[in-house]
PDB file of C-alpha atoms in Angstrom:
ATOM      1  CA  MET A   1      -8.786  16.231   6.276  1.00  0.00           C
ATOM      2  CA  SER A   2      -5.700  14.777   4.597  1.00  0.00           C
ATOM      3  CA  LEU A   3      -5.413  11.073   3.969  1.00  0.00           C
ATOM      4  CA  ALA A   4      -2.316  10.865   6.203  1.00  0.00           C
ATOM      5  CA  SER A   5      -4.293  12.445   9.054  1.00  0.00           C
ATOM      6  CA  ARG A   6      -6.987   9.823   8.620  1.00  0.00           C
ATOM      7  CA  PHE A   7      -4.379   7.062   8.850  1.00  0.00           C
ATOM      8  CA  ARG A   8      -2.935   8.534  12.034  1.00  0.00           C
ATOM      9  CA  GLU A   9      -6.415   8.817  13.535  1.00  0.00           C
ATOM     10  CA  MET A  10      -7.104   5.193  12.652  1.00  0.00           C
ATOM     11  CA  ALA A  11      -3.859   4.061  14.294  1.00  0.00           C
ATOM     12  CA  GLU A  12      -4.754   5.966  17.470  1.00  0.00           C
ATOM     13  CA  TYR A  13      -8.270   4.514  17.463  1.00  0.00           C
ATOM     14  CA  LEU A  14      -7.005   0.945  17.137  1.00  0.00           C
ATOM     15  CA  ASP A  15      -4.362   1.519  19.815  1.00  0.00           C
ATOM     16  CA  SER A  16      -7.032   2.842  22.187  1.00  0.00           C
ATOM     17  CA  ARG A  17      -9.192  -0.259  21.823  1.00  0.00           C
ATOM     18  CA  PHE A  18      -6.659  -3.067  21.521  1.00  0.00           C
ATOM     19  CA  ALA A  19      -3.408  -4.098  23.144  1.00  0.00           C
ATOM     20  CA  ILE A  20      -1.006  -3.675  20.254  1.00  0.00           C
ATOM     21  CA  PRO A  21       2.052  -5.975  20.527  1.00  0.00           C
ATOM     22  CA  ARG A  22       5.594  -4.698  20.311  1.00  0.00           C
ATOM     23  CA  ILE A  23       7.964  -5.105  17.380  1.00  0.00           C
ATOM     24  CA  THR A  24       9.930  -8.352  17.336  1.00  0.00           C
ATOM     25  CA  ASP A  25      11.799  -8.071  14.042  1.00  0.00           C
ATOM     26  CA  VAL A  26      12.357  -5.787  11.075  1.00  0.00           C
ATOM     27  CA  PHE A  27      13.605  -6.846   7.647  1.00  0.00           C
ATOM     28  CA  LEU A  28      15.316  -4.282   5.441  1.00  0.00           C
ATOM     29  CA  PRO A  29      16.530  -5.318   1.974  1.00  0.00           C
ATOM     30  CA  PRO A  30      19.865  -3.927   0.733  1.00  0.00           C
ATOM     31  CA  LEU A  31      19.372  -0.575  -0.946  1.00  0.00           C
ATOM     32  CA  ASP A  32      20.259  -0.486  -4.632  1.00  0.00           C
ATOM     33  CA  ASP A  33      21.363   2.968  -5.807  1.00  0.00           C
ATOM     34  CA  SER A  34      20.180   2.225  -9.354  1.00  0.00           C
ATOM     35  CA  GLY A  35      16.670   1.243  -8.217  1.00  0.00           C
ATOM     36  CA  GLN A  36      15.333  -1.660  -6.197  1.00  0.00           C
ATOM     37  CA  PRO A  37      15.148  -4.968  -8.109  1.00  0.00           C
ATOM     38  CA  THR A  38      11.703  -6.581  -8.057  1.00  0.00           C
ATOM     39  CA  GLU A  39      12.888  -9.302  -5.676  1.00  0.00           C
ATOM     40  CA  ALA A  40      14.002  -6.733  -3.072  1.00  0.00           C
ATOM     41  CA  GLU A  41      11.311  -4.044  -3.238  1.00  0.00           C
ATOM     42  CA  PHE A  42       9.756  -4.567   0.196  1.00  0.00           C
ATOM     43  CA  MET A  43      10.685  -4.262   3.844  1.00  0.00           C
ATOM     44  CA  ALA A  44       8.660  -5.798   6.649  1.00  0.00           C
ATOM     45  CA  LEU A  45       7.940  -5.180  10.313  1.00  0.00           C
ATOM     46  CA  PHE A  46       6.860  -8.058  12.568  1.00  0.00           C
ATOM     47  CA  LEU A  47       4.897  -7.907  15.842  1.00  0.00           C
ATOM     48  CA  GLU A  48       4.858 -10.325  18.780  1.00  0.00           C
ATOM     49  CA  SER A  49       1.496 -11.690  17.641  1.00  0.00           C
ATOM     50  CA  GLY A  50       2.901 -12.657  14.240  1.00  0.00           C
ATOM     51  CA  ALA A  51       1.124  -9.756  12.530  1.00  0.00           C
ATOM     52  CA  THR A  52       3.255  -8.385   9.712  1.00  0.00           C
ATOM     53  CA  GLY A  53       3.348  -4.984   8.066  1.00  0.00           C
ATOM     54  CA  LEU A  54       4.777  -4.423   4.590  1.00  0.00           C
ATOM     55  CA  SER A  55       6.098  -1.290   2.987  1.00  0.00           C
ATOM     56  CA  PHE A  56       7.545  -0.590  -0.415  1.00  0.00           C
ATOM     57  CA  VAL A  57      11.173   0.577  -0.289  1.00  0.00           C
ATOM     58  CA  MET A  58      11.103   3.914  -2.084  1.00  0.00           C
ATOM     59  CA  ILE A  59      14.158   5.826  -0.886  1.00  0.00           C
ATOM     60  CA  PRO A  60      15.593   8.740  -2.920  1.00  0.00           C
ATOM     61  CA  ALA A  61      19.359   8.952  -3.320  1.00  0.00           C
ATOM     62  CA  GLN A  62      19.625  11.816  -0.840  1.00  0.00           C
ATOM     63  CA  ASP A  63      18.064   9.662   1.880  1.00  0.00           C
ATOM     64  CA  ALA A  64      20.054   6.493   1.174  1.00  0.00           C
ATOM     65  CA  ALA A  65      22.472   7.106   4.052  1.00  0.00           C
ATOM     66  CA  ALA A  66      19.602   7.413   6.536  1.00  0.00           C
ATOM     67  CA  TYR A  67      18.123   4.143   5.294  1.00  0.00           C
ATOM     68  CA  ARG A  68      21.441   2.317   5.529  1.00  0.00           C
ATOM     69  CA  ALA A  69      21.978   3.692   9.028  1.00  0.00           C
ATOM     70  CA  LEU A  70      18.800   2.006  10.276  1.00  0.00           C
ATOM     71  CA  GLN A  71      19.570  -0.754  12.758  1.00  0.00           C
ATOM     72  CA  PRO A  72      16.727  -3.296  12.852  1.00  0.00           C
ATOM     73  CA  ARG A  73      17.835  -4.450  16.311  1.00  0.00           C
ATOM     74  CA  SER A  74      17.244  -0.959  17.680  1.00  0.00           C
ATOM     75  CA  LEU A  75      13.567  -1.204  16.666  1.00  0.00           C
ATOM     76  CA  ILE A  76      12.885  -4.469  18.491  1.00  0.00           C
ATOM     77  CA  GLY A  77      10.674  -3.967  21.523  1.00  0.00           C
ATOM     78  CA  LYS A  78       9.349  -0.627  20.344  1.00  0.00           C
ATOM     79  CA  ASP A  79       5.689   0.296  20.049  1.00  0.00           C
ATOM     80  CA  PRO A  80       4.593   0.386  16.368  1.00  0.00           C
ATOM     81  CA  ARG A  81       2.231   3.232  17.272  1.00  0.00           C
ATOM     82  CA  GLU A  82       5.281   5.491  17.586  1.00  0.00           C
ATOM     83  CA  PHE A  83       6.059   5.039  13.893  1.00  0.00           C
ATOM     84  CA  ALA A  84       2.421   5.012  12.749  1.00  0.00           C
ATOM     85  CA  LEU A  85       1.834   8.445  14.265  1.00  0.00           C
ATOM     86  CA  ALA A  86       4.822   9.843  12.350  1.00  0.00           C
ATOM     87  CA  PHE A  87       3.212   8.900   9.043  1.00  0.00           C
ATOM     88  CA  GLY A  88       2.474  11.709   6.618  1.00  0.00           C
ATOM     89  CA  GLY A  89       5.690  13.697   6.715  1.00  0.00           C
ATOM     90  CA  ASP A  90       8.453  14.401   4.211  1.00  0.00           C
ATOM     91  CA  ASP A  91      10.972  11.860   5.544  1.00  0.00           C
ATOM     92  CA  PRO A  92      10.807   8.781   3.260  1.00  0.00           C
ATOM     93  CA  VAL A  93      12.413   6.535   5.885  1.00  0.00           C
ATOM     94  CA  ALA A  94       9.836   7.576   8.484  1.00  0.00           C
ATOM     95  CA  GLN A  95       7.102   7.109   5.857  1.00  0.00           C
ATOM     96  CA  MET A  96       8.298   3.576   5.163  1.00  0.00           C
ATOM     97  CA  LEU A  97       8.334   2.637   8.850  1.00  0.00           C
ATOM     98  CA  GLY A  98       4.993   4.359   9.384  1.00  0.00           C
ATOM     99  CA  MET A  99       3.329   2.476   6.527  1.00  0.00           C
ATOM    100  CA  ALA A 100       4.689  -0.868   7.741  1.00  0.00           C
ATOM    101  CA  SER A 101       3.505  -0.091  11.282  1.00  0.00           C
ATOM    102  CA  ILE A 102       0.000   0.893  10.172  1.00  0.00           C
ATOM    103  CA  ASN A 103      -0.237  -2.344   8.209  1.00  0.00           C
ATOM    104  CA  ALA A 104       1.068  -4.426  11.127  1.00  0.00           C
ATOM    105  CA  ILE A 105      -1.312  -2.805  13.628  1.00  0.00           C
ATOM    106  CA  SER A 106      -4.238  -3.311  11.260  1.00  0.00           C
ATOM    107  CA  GLN A 107      -3.395  -6.936  10.579  1.00  0.00           C
ATOM    108  CA  HIS A 108      -3.046  -7.633  14.303  1.00  0.00           C
ATOM    109  CA  VAL A 109      -6.512  -6.208  14.962  1.00  0.00           C
ATOM    110  CA  MET A 110      -8.003  -8.026  11.974  1.00  0.00           C
ATOM    111  CA  LYS A 111      -6.817 -11.294  13.536  1.00  0.00           C
ATOM    112  CA  GLU A 112      -8.021 -10.286  16.998  1.00  0.00           C
ATOM    113  CA  ILE A 113     -11.584  -9.636  15.808  1.00  0.00           C
ATOM    114  CA  GLY A 114     -11.600 -12.650  13.491  1.00  0.00           C
ATOM    115  CA  LEU A 115     -12.327 -10.535  10.440  1.00  0.00           C
ATOM    116  CA  GLN A 116     -13.459 -12.710   7.557  1.00  0.00           C
ATOM    117  CA  GLN A 117     -11.896 -10.966   4.596  1.00  0.00           C
ATOM    118  CA  ASP A 118     -12.950 -11.257   0.993  1.00  0.00           C
ATOM    119  CA  THR A 119     -10.143 -13.236  -0.627  1.00  0.00           C
ATOM    120  CA  VAL A 120     -12.157 -14.269  -3.673  1.00  0.00           C
ATOM    121  CA  THR A 121     -13.241 -11.056  -5.389  1.00  0.00           C
ATOM    122  CA  ASP A 122     -10.753  -9.681  -7.889  1.00  0.00           C
ATOM    123  CA  SER A 123     -10.370  -5.996  -7.011  1.00  0.00           C
ATOM    124  CA  LEU A 124      -9.204  -5.241 -10.546  1.00  0.00           C
ATOM    125  CA  GLY A 125     -12.181  -7.021 -12.038  1.00  0.00           C
ATOM    126  CA  LEU A 126     -14.529  -4.688 -10.182  1.00  0.00           C
ATOM    127  CA  LEU A 127     -13.475  -1.900 -12.547  1.00  0.00           C
ATOM    128  CA  MET A 128     -15.337  -3.819 -15.277  1.00  0.00           C
ATOM    129  CA  ILE A 129     -13.452  -2.026 -18.045  1.00  0.00           C
ATOM    130  CA  GLU A 130     -15.109  -2.013 -21.451  1.00  0.00           C
ATOM    131  CA  ALA A 131     -15.120  -0.141 -24.734  1.00  0.00           C
ATOM    132  CA  GLY A 132     -16.051   3.487 -24.249  1.00  0.00           C
ATOM    133  CA  ASP A 133     -14.435   3.762 -20.829  1.00  0.00           C
ATOM    134  CA  SER A 134     -11.683   6.262 -20.148  1.00  0.00           C
ATOM    135  CA  VAL A 135      -9.271   4.627 -17.723  1.00  0.00           C
ATOM    136  CA  GLY A 136      -6.664   6.381 -15.628  1.00  0.00           C
ATOM    137  CA  MET A 137      -3.791   4.219 -14.415  1.00  0.00           C
ATOM    138  CA  VAL A 138      -1.811   5.893 -11.630  1.00  0.00           C
ATOM    139  CA  GLY A 139       1.509   4.116 -11.502  1.00  0.00           C
ATOM    140  CA  LEU A 140       2.586   1.884 -14.364  1.00  0.00           C
ATOM    141  CA  PHE A 141       0.970  -1.563 -14.044  1.00  0.00           C
ATOM    142  CA  SER A 142       2.907  -3.025 -16.975  1.00  0.00           C
ATOM    143  CA  GLY A 143       1.065  -6.333 -17.018  1.00  0.00           C
ATOM    144  CA  LEU A 144      -2.345  -4.673 -17.326  1.00  0.00           C
ATOM    145  CA  VAL A 145      -1.706  -2.210 -20.131  1.00  0.00           C
ATOM    146  CA  ALA A 146      -2.340  -4.611 -23.017  1.00  0.00           C
ATOM    147  CA  THR A 147      -5.384  -6.113 -21.273  1.00  0.00           C
ATOM    148  CA  ILE A 148      -6.999  -2.697 -20.816  1.00  0.00           C
ATOM    149  CA  GLN A 149      -6.184  -1.552 -24.326  1.00  0.00           C
ATOM    150  CA  ALA A 150      -7.657  -4.789 -25.739  1.00  0.00           C
ATOM    151  CA  THR A 151     -11.070  -3.831 -24.326  1.00  0.00           C
ATOM    152  CA  GLY A 152     -11.169  -0.784 -26.576  1.00  0.00           C
ATOM    153  CA  ALA A 153     -11.111   1.593 -23.617  1.00  0.00           C
ATOM    154  CA  ASP A 154      -9.027   4.760 -23.698  1.00  0.00           C
ATOM    155  CA  LEU A 155      -6.036   4.655 -21.347  1.00  0.00           C
ATOM    156  CA  ILE A 156      -3.873   7.336 -19.772  1.00  0.00           C
ATOM    157  CA  ILE A 157      -1.006   6.372 -17.460  1.00  0.00           C
ATOM    158  CA  ILE A 158       0.146   8.811 -14.777  1.00  0.00           C
ATOM    159  CA  GLU A 159       3.688   8.161 -13.608  1.00  0.00           C
ATOM    160  CA  LYS A 160       6.027  10.241 -11.415  1.00  0.00           C
ATOM    161  CA  ASP A 161       9.185   8.330 -12.322  1.00  0.00           C
ATOM    162  CA  GLU A 162      10.712  10.146 -15.295  1.00  0.00           C
ATOM    163  CA  ARG A 163      12.861   7.128 -16.062  1.00  0.00           C
ATOM    164  CA  LEU A 164       9.768   4.965 -16.579  1.00  0.00           C
ATOM    165  CA  ILE A 165       8.192   7.639 -18.751  1.00  0.00           C
ATOM    166  CA  GLU A 166      11.273   7.728 -20.974  1.00  0.00           C
ATOM    167  CA  GLU A 167      11.540   3.933 -21.149  1.00  0.00           C
ATOM    168  CA  ASN A 168       7.865   3.564 -22.114  1.00  0.00           C
ATOM    169  CA  HIS A 169       7.463   6.492 -24.485  1.00  0.00           C
ATOM    170  CA  GLU A 170       5.379   4.334 -26.823  1.00  0.00           C
ATOM    171  CA  LEU A 171       2.626   4.190 -24.183  1.00  0.00           C
ATOM    172  CA  PRO A 172       0.086   6.936 -23.342  1.00  0.00           C
ATOM    173  CA  ILE A 173       2.138   7.883 -20.280  1.00  0.00           C
ATOM    174  CA  THR A 174       2.629  11.283 -18.656  1.00  0.00           C
ATOM    175  CA  SER A 175       3.346  12.956 -15.328  1.00  0.00           C
ATOM    176  CA  ASP A 176       0.350  15.283 -15.787  1.00  0.00           C
ATOM    177  CA  ALA A 177      -2.240  14.110 -13.245  1.00  0.00           C
ATOM    178  CA  THR A 178      -4.796  16.691 -14.431  1.00  0.00           C
ATOM    179  CA  GLN A 179      -5.587  14.322 -17.298  1.00  0.00           C
ATOM    180  CA  LEU A 180      -7.438  12.114 -14.811  1.00  0.00           C
ATOM    181  CA  ALA A 181     -10.320  14.595 -14.905  1.00  0.00           C
ATOM    182  CA  THR A 182     -11.778  12.932 -18.006  1.00  0.00           C
ATOM    183  CA  CYS A 183     -11.488   9.352 -16.673  1.00  0.00           C
ATOM    184  CA  ASN A 184     -14.549   7.481 -15.449  1.00  0.00           C
ATOM    185  CA  LYS A 185     -12.464   4.650 -13.959  1.00  0.00           C
ATOM    186  CA  VAL A 186      -9.166   5.077 -12.107  1.00  0.00           C
ATOM    187  CA  LEU A 187      -6.720   2.430 -10.913  1.00  0.00           C
ATOM    188  CA  CYS A 188      -4.103   3.619  -8.405  1.00  0.00           C
ATOM    189  CA  THR A 189      -1.053   1.891  -7.018  1.00  0.00           C
ATOM    190  CA  GLY A 190      -0.943   1.672  -3.232  1.00  0.00           C
ATOM    191  CA  THR A 191       2.373   3.505  -3.253  1.00  0.00           C
ATOM    192  CA  THR A 192       0.420   6.739  -3.787  1.00  0.00           C
ATOM    193  CA  VAL A 193      -0.441   6.456  -0.091  1.00  0.00           C
ATOM    194  CA  LEU A 194       3.201   5.899   0.855  1.00  0.00           C
ATOM    195  CA  ASN A 195       4.499   8.904  -1.096  1.00  0.00           C
ATOM    196  CA  ASN A 196       1.661  11.235  -0.028  1.00  0.00           C
ATOM    197  CA  THR A 197       0.364  11.789  -3.568  1.00  0.00           C
ATOM    198  CA  LEU A 198      -3.062  10.131  -3.381  1.00  0.00           C
ATOM    199  CA  ASP A 199      -4.738  13.295  -2.057  1.00  0.00           C
ATOM    200  CA  GLU A 200      -3.556  15.145  -5.163  1.00  0.00           C
ATOM    201  CA  VAL A 201      -4.566  12.288  -7.461  1.00  0.00           C
ATOM    202  CA  LEU A 202      -8.079  12.143  -6.020  1.00  0.00           C
ATOM    203  CA  GLY A 203      -8.336  15.904  -6.330  1.00  0.00           C
ATOM    204  CA  HIS A 204      -7.924  15.574 -10.105  1.00  0.00           C
ATOM    205  CA  CYS A 205     -10.504  12.769 -10.447  1.00  0.00           C
ATOM    206  CA  SER A 206     -14.110  13.383 -11.389  1.00  0.00           C
ATOM    207  CA  PRO A 207     -16.479  13.008  -8.397  1.00  0.00           C
ATOM    208  CA  ASP A 208     -18.276  10.328 -10.415  1.00  0.00           C
ATOM    209  CA  ALA A 209     -15.155   8.315 -11.217  1.00  0.00           C
ATOM    210  CA  PHE A 210     -14.894   4.769  -9.871  1.00  0.00           C
ATOM    211  CA  VAL A 211     -11.554   4.621  -8.046  1.00  0.00           C
ATOM    212  CA  SER A 212      -9.628   1.519  -7.014  1.00  0.00           C
ATOM    213  CA  VAL A 213      -6.411   1.442  -4.949  1.00  0.00           C
ATOM    214  CA  VAL A 214      -4.447  -1.796  -5.012  1.00  0.00           C
ATOM    215  CA  GLY A 215      -1.052  -3.207  -4.129  1.00  0.00           C
ATOM    216  CA  PRO A 216       0.994  -5.353  -1.731  1.00  0.00           C
ATOM    217  CA  THR A 217       1.493  -2.415   0.653  1.00  0.00           C
ATOM    218  CA  VAL A 218      -2.278  -2.146   1.154  1.00  0.00           C
ATOM    219  CA  GLY A 219      -2.682  -4.263   4.274  1.00  0.00           C
ATOM    220  CA  TYR A 220      -4.702  -1.882   6.434  1.00  0.00           C
ATOM    221  CA  PHE A 221      -8.355  -1.239   7.178  1.00  0.00           C
ATOM    222  CA  PRO A 222      -9.788   0.678   4.185  1.00  0.00           C
ATOM    223  CA  ASP A 223     -11.608   3.403   6.149  1.00  0.00           C
ATOM    224  CA  PRO A 224      -9.156   6.260   5.381  1.00  0.00           C
ATOM    225  CA  LEU A 225      -9.336   5.527   1.660  1.00  0.00           C
ATOM    226  CA  PHE A 226     -13.110   5.168   1.569  1.00  0.00           C
ATOM    227  CA  ALA A 227     -13.490   8.468   3.452  1.00  0.00           C
ATOM    228  CA  SER A 228     -11.295  10.118   0.819  1.00  0.00           C
ATOM    229  CA  GLY A 229     -13.409   8.966  -2.124  1.00  0.00           C
ATOM    230  CA  VAL A 230     -11.976   5.549  -3.067  1.00  0.00           C
ATOM    231  CA  ASP A 231     -14.468   2.807  -4.011  1.00  0.00           C
ATOM    232  CA  VAL A 232     -12.412  -0.406  -3.904  1.00  0.00           C
ATOM    233  CA  VAL A 233      -9.304  -1.333  -1.923  1.00  0.00           C
ATOM    234  CA  GLY A 234      -7.350  -4.404  -2.971  1.00  0.00           C
ATOM    235  CA  GLY A 235      -4.490  -5.429  -0.720  1.00  0.00           C
ATOM    236  CA  ARG A 236      -2.548  -8.269   0.778  1.00  0.00           C
ATOM    237  CA  VAL A 237      -2.214  -9.832   4.224  1.00  0.00           C
ATOM    238  CA  VAL A 238       0.628 -12.065   5.431  1.00  0.00           C
ATOM    239  CA  THR A 239      -0.667 -15.483   6.462  1.00  0.00           C
ATOM    240  CA  ASP A 240       2.629 -17.123   7.467  1.00  0.00           C
ATOM    241  CA  SER A 241       5.052 -14.592   8.945  1.00  0.00           C
ATOM    242  CA  GLU A 242       7.978 -16.986   9.438  1.00  0.00           C
ATOM    243  CA  ALA A 243       7.866 -18.359   5.902  1.00  0.00           C
ATOM    244  CA  PHE A 244       7.282 -14.850   4.584  1.00  0.00           C
ATOM    245  CA  LEU A 245      10.422 -13.571   6.301  1.00  0.00           C
ATOM    246  CA  GLN A 246      12.458 -16.389   4.787  1.00  0.00           C
ATOM    247  CA  ARG A 247      11.169 -15.501   1.328  1.00  0.00           C
ATOM    248  CA  LEU A 248      12.223 -11.904   1.860  1.00  0.00           C
ATOM    249  CA  ILE A 249      15.683 -12.953   3.034  1.00  0.00           C
ATOM    250  CA  GLN A 250      16.096 -15.262   0.048  1.00  0.00           C
ATOM    251  CA  GLN A 251      14.732 -12.560  -2.283  1.00  0.00           C
ATOM    252  CA  GLU A 252      11.868 -14.733  -3.446  1.00  0.00           C
ATOM    253  CA  ARG A 253       8.286 -13.781  -4.244  1.00  0.00           C
ATOM    254  CA  PHE A 254       5.529 -14.168  -1.666  1.00  0.00           C
ATOM    255  CA  LYS A 255       3.756 -17.241  -3.059  1.00  0.00           C
ATOM    256  CA  GLY A 256       2.078 -19.316  -0.359  1.00  0.00           C
ATOM    257  CA  THR A 257       2.742 -16.842   2.467  1.00  0.00           C
ATOM    258  CA  THR A 258       0.262 -14.054   1.692  1.00  0.00           C
ATOM    259  CA  GLN A 259      -3.340 -13.689   0.612  1.00  0.00           C
ATOM    260  CA  LYS A 260      -4.910 -11.034  -1.598  1.00  0.00           C
ATOM    261  CA  THR A 261      -7.896  -9.224  -0.104  1.00  0.00           C
ATOM    262  CA  CYS A 262     -10.636  -6.942  -1.359  1.00  0.00           C
ATOM    263  CA  PHE A 263     -12.802  -4.342   0.376  1.00  0.00           C
ATOM    264  CA  GLN A 264     -15.731  -2.641  -1.363  1.00  0.00           C
ATOM    265  CA  LYS A 265     -17.066   0.657  -0.063  1.00  0.00           C
ATOM    266  CA  GLU A 266     -20.689  -0.241  -0.786  1.00  0.00           C
ATOM    267  CA  THR A 267     -20.564  -3.374   1.402  1.00  0.00           C
ATOM    268  CA  TYR A 268     -17.995  -2.416   4.056  1.00  0.00           C
ATOM    269  CA  PRO A 269     -19.560  -1.823   7.520  1.00  0.00           C
ATOM    270  CA  GLY A 270     -16.787   0.429   8.847  1.00  0.00           C
ATOM    271  CA  ILE A 271     -14.038  -0.006  11.401  1.00  0.00           C
ATOM    272  CA  GLU A 272     -16.153   1.074  14.374  1.00  0.00           C
ATOM    273  CA  ALA A 273     -18.850  -1.495  13.617  1.00  0.00           C
ATOM    274  CA  LEU A 274     -16.224  -4.185  13.178  1.00  0.00           C
ATOM    275  CA  THR A 275     -14.380  -3.422  16.410  1.00  0.00           C
ATOM    276  CA  SER A 276     -17.279  -2.597  18.706  1.00  0.00           C
ATOM    277  CA  ALA A 277     -18.623  -6.115  19.098  1.00  0.00           C
TER     278      ALA A 277
END
């Protein structure tokens, strides 16, 4: 089963067990044709309960008109399930709305069941990188490159963006995901879920590799990722939706309005156990 199918199944399961609130607001940053600046990389979808779903804005030039044609007001009052069940297709605008909806639905349910999330464990630290390791980095985490290389571990960076490959030619960076086969530890950006590439990435990883998926767009229950072979999921939940929206509008970072979270496959009880009480 594809990862996208697992996400759609999860959305249907949560909708069948909980009353999912309607959409009350949607924030869309202006689209920059030359690439989104770091302060305007995310859109957000808000539910009546205050639950918030994030998505990275990753819109190719050919789909820019469709993005700009979106009217946030037209989405107010709609059921987020509608967008969640469209997740997994080739339309990047629908993917963006689907990812935000899956995150919002998940965060609503997490609040409803009073889920005590692990906000202490560093998901990156769980990789425990050391000399002798062969590390695959899927998506360029610029701030981590020097730290990983300082351990003496081998590093290969897999990046789809040709511009980033050209700009960082001094790094061990390539678009060839088959090189992950020799890695015993793999760190993936959460955007691999958004752009439907994580299935391919995992297909190139060794069955014994320790795989971690992290990023601000990871705000959902980790079950689809764990079922696909991921070991650690590090994400982010919005703790103050009103203040968070203001930070987005003012193009500021999320400090004080979100909380990092960590799920570990070996200790996670599963969504059915969590929601059956």
